[in-house]
Amino acid sequence: MLSPEQASDRAQDLVERARRAGADAADVVYGANSSEGIQIRLGKLEDVERSESEHISLRVFLGQRSASIGSSDMSPQALDELAARAIDMARAAPEDRYAGLAPEELLSHGPWQDLDVIDPSEPSPQDLRAMAEEAEEAARAVAGITNSDGASASSGSGVFALATSHGFTGGYGSTSHSLSVSVVGGEGAAKQRDNAWRSAHHGADLPPPAEIGSLAGERTVARLGSGKMKSGAMPVVFDPRVAGSLIGHLIGAMSGSSIARRSSFLLDKLGEQIFAPGIVIVEDPHTPRGLRSRMFDGEGLATVKRDLIAGGKVTGWLLDSASARQLGMTPTGHAARSGGGAPSVSVGNVHLAAGELSPAELMADIKDGVYVTELIGQGVNGVTGDYSRGATGFRIVNGELAGPVAEITVAGNLLAMFAQLTPANDLEWYRAINVPTVRVDGMTVAGD
């Protein structure tokens, strides 16, 4: 695999080929990845995977016309042909007055901070197999577990580079390690399934495999005997496993493209109070070893730490250059590139600041409610904020967890849910979006 410097040189080379072919402006994204994974089921090797990929994507501009094209053929002749085809495509494209490279004066230039996202050690296939076996064995050792969907361990590495025709060149590498287990408990129609997984840049940041396996087994057994519950309006408490999805909906609604299209439930909410006054949601793309850490975005702009929500108020939109132009604003360093095409919007590492109460204290006054551990389906309307998801979890009776429930639906409106959201103090830091247990009052639960 190329080094970040070599990847940057390759991207810059294609930019120059595009300019020679007649492009007024151009940018190039280069990406390469390799990964290896082992899957174990019932103590036996079930699958071994090894993959490698390399791709380069070119975007060219002719005035206000643009086109994107990509290839995995890196030969000089293929790259020249790629540039020529992109120019021909751009000539036939419609004009877009908002398209273009990021403002040159806002480009980030190195040297950039080392975010410690590369693990120099690489596990062997034997190491990966041992991890998966240990994790599955621990899960199957939990009383009540009757079968296994398997355990998998994987590791990988990648490199990303971006070059533009107006002065930006940069690249970085990263590594990944992950471990997951899924097991089945019970018999017949009463069977239940659950899982546990972790992912990190550094293998040393993963919990011991036995810990992940035991957690998967315990979660599965806790779901045995799931029943239904009566419908009604009640508080819903979201486990950290699923609470991050609520913040994910917020981030999607803060996207500049959604605002520009007027297809966001946060429209006209800039600077408005949508959470309780004490709520803070922070983005920090410079977190060492963070899953979404990066020093520059997909257009070459610097990323910065910021409060997305401060004192419960929306502080701004998440803007790439195109949506910023459309809204008459300044891009915010949130452009993302994955393969070809125009940038989309993404964020760095995000967390909802912890509250003061423990999860037990957060639930203590709930006479009748539900604790959600899994959400099912995609029933969220990004335009209106209407929210309706299938769910499983546990009843809350007189402040205590009182038995598993399944086949329920939790519903509300995201703006109303955000206004009634209270975080607990159990924030942990290993996801891309880190959220503690949260309580949302006034939701509608549909059961029997």
Coordinates of C-alpha atoms in Angstrom, one line a residue:
M1 CA 0.0 0.0 0.0
L2 CA 1.2 3.5 -0.8
S3 CA 2.3 5.8 2.0
P4 CA 0.2 9.0 2.6
E5 CA 2.9 11.0 0.8
Q6 CA 2.9 8.7 -2.2
A7 CA -0.9 8.7 -2.3
S8 CA -0.9 12.5 -2.3
D9 CA 1.6 12.5 -5.1
R10 CA -0.6 10.2 -7.1
A11 CA -3.6 12.4 -6.5
Q12 CA -1.7 15.5 -7.5
D13 CA -0.4 13.8 -10.7
L14 CA -4.0 13.2 -11.9
V15 CA -5.0 16.8 -11.1
E16 CA -2.2 17.9 -13.4
R17 CA -3.3 15.5 -16.1
A18 CA -6.8 17.0 -15.9
R19 CA -5.5 20.5 -16.2
R20 CA -3.5 19.6 -19.2
A21 CA -6.6 18.0 -20.7
G22 CA -8.5 21.3 -20.4
A23 CA -10.1 21.5 -17.0
D24 CA -10.5 24.9 -15.4
A25 CA -10.2 23.3 -12.0
A26 CA -10.1 19.8 -10.6
D27 CA -9.7 17.8 -7.4
V28 CA -8.8 14.1 -6.9
V29 CA -9.5 11.7 -4.1
Y30 CA -7.3 8.6 -3.8
G31 CA -8.1 5.8 -1.4
A32 CA -6.7 2.3 -0.8
N33 CA -7.7 -0.3 1.8
S34 CA -6.6 -3.7 2.9
S35 CA -8.4 -5.9 5.4
E36 CA -8.3 -9.5 6.8
G37 CA -11.0 -11.2 8.8
I38 CA -11.7 -14.5 10.4
Q39 CA -15.1 -15.9 11.3
I40 CA -15.7 -18.7 13.8
R41 CA -19.0 -20.5 14.4
L42 CA -19.5 -23.1 17.1
G43 CA -15.7 -23.3 17.6
K44 CA -14.9 -24.1 14.0
L45 CA -13.4 -21.9 11.3
E46 CA -16.2 -20.8 9.0
D47 CA -14.7 -18.1 6.8
V48 CA -11.4 -16.3 6.0
E49 CA -11.5 -13.1 4.1
R50 CA -8.7 -11.0 2.7
S51 CA -9.5 -7.9 0.5
E52 CA -7.5 -5.1 -1.1
S53 CA -8.8 -2.2 -3.0
E54 CA -7.4 0.9 -4.7
H55 CA -9.5 3.7 -6.3
I56 CA -8.9 7.1 -7.6
S57 CA -11.7 9.7 -8.3
L58 CA -11.4 12.8 -10.5
R59 CA -13.8 15.8 -10.4
V60 CA -13.3 18.4 -13.1
F61 CA -14.9 21.8 -13.6
L62 CA -15.4 23.7 -16.9
G63 CA -16.9 27.0 -15.8
Q64 CA -19.9 26.1 -13.8
R65 CA -20.2 22.6 -15.3
S66 CA -18.7 19.6 -13.6
A67 CA -18.3 15.9 -13.9
S68 CA -16.9 13.1 -11.7
I69 CA -15.3 9.8 -12.8
G70 CA -13.3 7.1 -11.1
S71 CA -11.0 4.2 -11.8
S72 CA -9.0 1.4 -10.2
D73 CA -6.5 1.4 -13.2
M74 CA -3.6 3.5 -12.2
S75 CA -1.5 3.2 -15.4
P76 CA -0.5 6.5 -17.0
Q77 CA -2.5 5.8 -20.1
A78 CA -5.6 5.0 -18.1
L79 CA -5.3 8.2 -16.1
D80 CA -4.9 10.3 -19.3
E81 CA -8.0 8.6 -20.7
L82 CA -9.8 9.2 -17.4
A83 CA -9.1 12.9 -17.5
A84 CA -10.2 13.2 -21.2
R85 CA -13.5 11.4 -20.5
A86 CA -14.2 13.6 -17.5
I87 CA -13.7 16.7 -19.6
D88 CA -16.1 15.3 -22.2
M89 CA -18.7 14.6 -19.5
A90 CA -18.4 18.0 -18.0
R91 CA -19.0 19.7 -21.4
A92 CA -22.3 17.8 -21.6
A93 CA -23.3 18.5 -17.9
P94 CA -25.8 21.2 -16.9
E95 CA -24.5 24.4 -15.2
D96 CA -24.5 24.5 -11.4
R97 CA -23.8 28.0 -10.0
Y98 CA -23.0 26.5 -6.6
A99 CA -20.5 23.9 -7.7
G100 CA -16.8 24.5 -7.4
L101 CA -13.7 23.9 -5.2
A102 CA -13.5 25.3 -1.7
P103 CA -12.4 28.9 -1.2
E104 CA -8.7 29.0 -1.7
E105 CA -8.1 31.3 1.3
L106 CA -9.7 28.7 3.6
L107 CA -7.5 25.8 2.6
S108 CA -5.7 24.0 5.4
H109 CA -1.9 23.5 5.0
G110 CA 0.3 21.2 7.1
P111 CA 2.1 20.0 9.0
W112 CA -0.9 18.5 10.7
Q113 CA -1.2 17.1 14.2
D114 CA -0.6 13.3 14.6
L115 CA -3.9 11.9 15.7
D116 CA -2.5 8.5 16.5
V117 CA -4.8 6.5 14.3
I118 CA -2.2 4.1 13.0
D119 CA -1.4 0.9 15.0
P120 CA 2.1 -0.3 14.0
S121 CA 1.3 -3.9 15.1
E122 CA -0.7 -6.1 12.8
P123 CA -2.3 -9.3 14.1
S124 CA -1.7 -12.5 12.2
P125 CA -4.5 -14.7 11.0
Q126 CA -3.8 -17.0 13.9
D127 CA -4.1 -14.1 16.3
L128 CA -7.5 -13.1 14.8
R129 CA -8.7 -16.7 15.0
A130 CA -7.7 -17.0 18.6
M131 CA -9.6 -13.7 19.4
A132 CA -12.8 -14.9 17.7
E133 CA -12.6 -18.3 19.4
E134 CA -12.1 -16.8 22.8
A135 CA -15.0 -14.4 22.3
E136 CA -17.4 -17.0 21.1
E137 CA -16.4 -19.5 23.8
A138 CA -17.1 -16.9 26.5
A139 CA -20.5 -16.1 25.0
R140 CA -21.5 -19.8 24.7
A141 CA -20.4 -20.3 28.3
V142 CA -23.2 -18.1 29.6
A143 CA -26.0 -20.2 31.0
G144 CA -29.0 -20.1 28.6
I145 CA -27.1 -19.7 25.4
T146 CA -28.1 -22.5 23.0
N147 CA -26.5 -21.6 19.7
S148 CA -24.2 -19.1 17.9
D149 CA -24.3 -17.0 14.9
G150 CA -20.6 -16.8 15.1
A151 CA -17.7 -14.5 16.1
S152 CA -15.5 -12.5 13.8
A153 CA -12.2 -10.6 14.3
S154 CA -10.7 -8.4 11.7
S155 CA -8.0 -5.8 11.1
G156 CA -7.2 -3.5 8.3
S157 CA -5.4 -0.4 7.1
G158 CA -6.1 2.4 4.7
V159 CA -4.8 5.5 3.2
F160 CA -6.7 8.6 2.0
A161 CA -5.3 11.5 -0.1
L162 CA -6.8 14.7 -1.6
A163 CA -5.3 17.1 -4.1
T164 CA -6.8 20.1 -5.7
S165 CA -5.8 22.4 -8.6
H166 CA -5.8 25.5 -6.4
G167 CA -3.1 24.4 -3.9
F168 CA -4.1 21.7 -1.5
T169 CA -2.4 18.4 -1.2
G170 CA -2.7 16.1 1.9
G171 CA -3.1 12.5 2.9
Y172 CA -3.2 10.3 6.0
G173 CA -3.3 6.6 6.9
S174 CA -5.2 4.7 9.5
T175 CA -5.7 1.2 10.9
S176 CA -8.7 -0.6 12.2
H177 CA -9.4 -3.5 14.5
S178 CA -12.7 -5.0 15.4
L179 CA -14.3 -7.9 17.2
S180 CA -18.0 -9.0 17.2
V181 CA -20.0 -11.9 18.6
S182 CA -23.7 -12.9 18.1
V183 CA -25.4 -15.7 19.9
V184 CA -28.8 -17.3 20.4
G185 CA -30.5 -18.2 23.6
G186 CA -33.6 -20.3 24.5
E187 CA -35.5 -22.8 22.4
G188 CA -38.2 -22.9 19.8
A189 CA -40.4 -19.8 19.4
A190 CA -38.9 -18.4 22.6
K191 CA -35.4 -18.0 21.0
Q192 CA -33.7 -14.6 21.4
R193 CA -30.6 -13.2 19.7
D194 CA -28.2 -10.4 20.7
N195 CA -24.6 -9.4 20.2
A196 CA -21.7 -7.3 21.3
W197 CA -18.9 -5.7 19.2
R198 CA -16.1 -3.2 19.5
S199 CA -14.0 -1.3 16.9
A200 CA -10.9 0.8 17.4
H201 CA -7.9 2.1 15.5
H202 CA -5.5 0.3 17.9
G203 CA -5.9 -3.3 18.8
A204 CA -4.8 -2.5 22.4
D205 CA -8.0 -0.3 22.8
L206 CA -10.3 -3.3 22.3
P207 CA -11.6 -5.0 25.5
P208 CA -10.5 -8.6 26.1
P209 CA -12.3 -11.0 23.7
A210 CA -13.8 -12.9 26.7
E211 CA -15.3 -9.6 28.0
I212 CA -17.0 -8.9 24.6
G213 CA -18.2 -12.5 24.4
S214 CA -19.6 -12.6 27.9
L215 CA -21.5 -9.3 27.2
A216 CA -23.1 -10.8 24.1
G217 CA -24.2 -13.8 26.1
E218 CA -25.6 -11.8 29.0
R219 CA -27.5 -9.5 26.7
T220 CA -29.0 -12.5 24.9
V221 CA -30.1 -14.3 28.0
A222 CA -31.6 -11.1 29.5
R223 CA -34.0 -11.0 26.5
L224 CA -35.4 -14.5 27.2
G225 CA -39.1 -14.5 28.1
S226 CA -39.8 -11.3 26.3
G227 CA -43.4 -10.2 26.4
K228 CA -45.6 -7.3 25.3
M229 CA -46.8 -4.3 27.2
K230 CA -49.8 -2.0 27.1
S231 CA -49.8 1.1 24.9
G232 CA -49.6 4.6 26.3
A233 CA -47.7 7.8 26.8
M234 CA -44.7 7.2 29.1
P235 CA -41.0 8.0 29.5
V236 CA -38.6 6.1 27.3
V237 CA -35.0 5.5 28.4
F238 CA -32.5 4.8 25.6
D239 CA -29.5 2.6 26.3
P240 CA -26.2 4.1 25.0
R241 CA -26.2 1.4 22.3
V242 CA -29.1 3.1 20.6
A243 CA -29.1 6.6 22.1
G244 CA -26.5 7.8 19.6
S245 CA -29.0 7.3 16.8
L246 CA -31.0 10.3 18.2
I247 CA -28.0 12.5 17.8
G248 CA -27.4 11.0 14.3
H249 CA -30.8 12.3 13.3
L250 CA -29.9 15.8 14.7
I251 CA -26.7 15.8 12.7
G252 CA -28.5 14.8 9.5
A253 CA -30.9 17.7 10.0
M254 CA -28.0 20.1 10.5
S255 CA -26.5 19.3 7.1
G256 CA -26.3 22.3 4.9
S257 CA -27.7 20.4 1.9
S258 CA -30.8 19.5 3.9
I259 CA -31.2 23.2 5.0
A260 CA -30.6 24.4 1.5
R261 CA -33.2 22.0 0.1
R262 CA -35.6 23.1 2.9
S263 CA -36.0 19.4 3.8
S264 CA -34.9 19.5 7.5
F265 CA -37.0 19.6 10.6
L266 CA -34.5 22.1 11.9
L267 CA -35.3 24.7 9.3
D268 CA -35.5 28.2 10.8
K269 CA -34.1 26.8 14.1
L270 CA -30.6 28.3 13.8
G271 CA -29.7 29.7 17.2
E272 CA -33.0 28.4 18.7
Q273 CA -33.4 26.5 21.9
I274 CA -34.2 22.9 21.0
F275 CA -32.8 21.1 24.0
A276 CA -32.8 21.9 27.7
P277 CA -30.5 24.8 28.6
G278 CA -27.8 22.5 30.1
I279 CA -27.4 20.3 27.0
V280 CA -24.1 20.4 25.2
I281 CA -23.2 18.3 22.1
V282 CA -19.5 18.6 21.1
E283 CA -17.7 17.6 17.9
D284 CA -14.0 17.0 18.2
P285 CA -12.3 15.7 15.0
H286 CA -8.9 16.0 16.7
T287 CA -9.5 13.4 19.4
P288 CA -6.4 11.1 19.5
R289 CA -7.4 7.6 18.3
G290 CA -11.0 8.8 17.6
L291 CA -12.9 6.7 15.1
R292 CA -13.7 9.9 13.0
S293 CA -10.6 11.9 13.7
R294 CA -9.2 13.9 10.8
M295 CA -7.3 17.2 10.4
F296 CA -8.8 18.3 7.2
D297 CA -12.1 17.6 5.4
G298 CA -12.9 16.3 1.9
E299 CA -12.3 19.6 0.3
G300 CA -9.1 20.5 2.1
L301 CA -10.5 22.7 4.8
A302 CA -9.3 22.5 8.4
T303 CA -11.5 20.7 10.8
V304 CA -12.1 22.3 14.2
K305 CA -13.5 21.3 17.6
R306 CA -16.9 23.0 18.1
D307 CA -20.1 22.8 20.1
L308 CA -22.9 21.7 17.8
I309 CA -25.4 22.4 20.5
A310 CA -24.4 24.9 23.3
G311 CA -26.8 25.6 26.2
G312 CA -29.4 23.6 24.3
K313 CA -29.2 25.9 21.2
V314 CA -28.3 25.1 17.6
T315 CA -25.0 26.9 17.0
G316 CA -24.8 26.5 13.2
W317 CA -25.1 24.3 10.1
L318 CA -22.7 21.7 8.8
L319 CA -21.6 23.0 5.5
D320 CA -19.6 21.9 2.5
S321 CA -18.7 24.5 -0.1
A322 CA -21.7 24.0 -2.4
S323 CA -24.3 24.2 0.4
A324 CA -22.4 27.2 1.9
R325 CA -22.7 29.1 -1.4
Q326 CA -26.3 28.2 -1.7
L327 CA -27.0 29.6 1.8
G328 CA -24.7 32.6 1.5
M329 CA -22.5 31.2 4.4
T330 CA -19.0 30.0 4.9
P331 CA -18.1 26.3 4.7
T332 CA -17.4 24.7 8.0
G333 CA -14.9 21.9 7.2
H334 CA -17.6 19.1 7.2
A335 CA -17.1 17.9 3.6
A336 CA -16.6 14.1 3.2
R337 CA -15.5 12.1 0.2
S338 CA -16.1 8.5 -0.4
G339 CA -15.4 7.4 -3.9
G340 CA -16.5 9.6 -6.7
G341 CA -19.0 12.4 -6.9
A342 CA -19.5 15.7 -5.1
P343 CA -18.8 15.9 -1.4
S344 CA -21.3 15.0 1.2
V345 CA -21.4 16.2 4.8
S346 CA -20.0 14.3 7.8
V347 CA -18.8 15.1 11.3
G348 CA -15.9 14.1 13.4
N349 CA -16.1 12.5 16.8
V350 CA -19.3 13.6 18.6
H351 CA -20.4 13.3 22.1
L352 CA -23.4 14.4 24.2
A353 CA -22.0 15.8 27.5
A354 CA -22.9 13.6 30.5
G355 CA -25.5 14.6 33.0
E356 CA -25.3 14.4 36.8
L357 CA -27.6 11.4 37.5
S358 CA -26.7 7.8 37.2
P359 CA -28.9 5.6 35.0
A360 CA -30.6 4.2 38.1
E361 CA -31.3 7.7 39.4
L362 CA -32.6 8.8 36.0
M363 CA -35.2 6.0 36.1
A364 CA -36.0 6.2 39.8
D365 CA -39.2 8.2 39.5
I366 CA -40.6 6.3 36.5
K367 CA -43.6 4.3 37.6
D368 CA -44.3 2.9 34.1
G369 CA -41.9 3.2 31.2
V370 CA -39.6 1.3 28.9
Y371 CA -35.9 0.9 28.6
V372 CA -34.9 0.5 24.9
T373 CA -31.8 -1.6 23.9
E374 CA -32.6 -2.1 20.2
L375 CA -34.3 0.0 17.5
I376 CA -35.8 -1.6 14.4
G377 CA -36.8 0.0 11.1
Q378 CA -36.2 3.4 9.5
G379 CA -39.4 5.3 10.6
V380 CA -37.9 8.8 10.8
N381 CA -39.1 11.7 8.7
G382 CA -36.2 14.1 8.3
V383 CA -38.5 16.8 7.0
T384 CA -41.0 16.8 9.8
G385 CA -39.0 15.2 12.6
D386 CA -41.8 12.6 13.1
Y387 CA -40.2 9.5 14.8
S388 CA -41.6 6.0 14.9
R389 CA -39.3 3.0 15.4
G390 CA -39.8 -0.6 16.4
A391 CA -38.0 -1.5 19.6
T392 CA -37.1 -4.1 22.1
G393 CA -35.9 -3.7 25.7
F394 CA -37.2 -3.8 29.2
R395 CA -40.2 -2.5 31.1
I396 CA -39.5 0.0 33.8
V397 CA -41.8 -0.4 36.8
N398 CA -41.5 1.8 39.9
G399 CA -38.0 2.8 38.9
E400 CA -36.6 -0.7 38.2
L401 CA -36.1 -2.8 35.2
A402 CA -38.9 -5.3 35.3
G403 CA -38.5 -7.9 32.5
P404 CA -37.9 -7.9 28.7
V405 CA -40.4 -6.6 26.1
A406 CA -40.5 -7.0 22.4
E407 CA -42.7 -6.0 19.4
I408 CA -43.3 -2.5 20.6
T409 CA -43.1 0.8 18.8
V410 CA -41.8 4.1 20.3
A411 CA -43.0 7.3 18.7
G412 CA -42.8 11.0 19.0
N413 CA -41.4 14.0 17.2
L414 CA -37.7 14.7 17.4
L415 CA -38.1 18.3 18.3
A416 CA -40.4 17.4 21.2
M417 CA -38.0 14.5 22.1
F418 CA -35.0 16.8 22.2
A419 CA -36.8 19.2 24.4
Q420 CA -37.5 16.4 26.9
L421 CA -34.1 14.7 26.7
T422 CA -32.1 14.2 29.9
P423 CA -28.7 12.5 29.8
A424 CA -27.2 10.3 32.5
N425 CA -23.6 10.3 33.8
D426 CA -22.5 7.0 32.1
L427 CA -20.8 8.5 29.0
E428 CA -18.2 6.2 27.5
W429 CA -15.7 7.0 24.7
Y430 CA -15.4 4.3 22.0
R431 CA -18.0 5.1 19.4
A432 CA -18.1 7.6 16.6
I433 CA -21.1 9.2 18.4
N434 CA -20.7 8.8 22.1
V435 CA -23.9 9.3 24.1
P436 CA -24.8 8.2 27.7
T437 CA -28.1 6.7 28.7
V438 CA -30.8 9.2 27.9
R439 CA -34.3 9.7 29.1
V440 CA -37.0 11.2 26.9
D441 CA -40.3 12.0 28.6
G442 CA -43.7 12.1 26.9
M443 CA -43.2 9.5 24.1
T444 CA -45.9 7.2 22.9
V445 CA -45.3 3.5 23.2
A446 CA -47.5 1.1 21.2
G447 CA -47.7 -2.5 22.5
D448 CA -50.7 -4.6 22.8

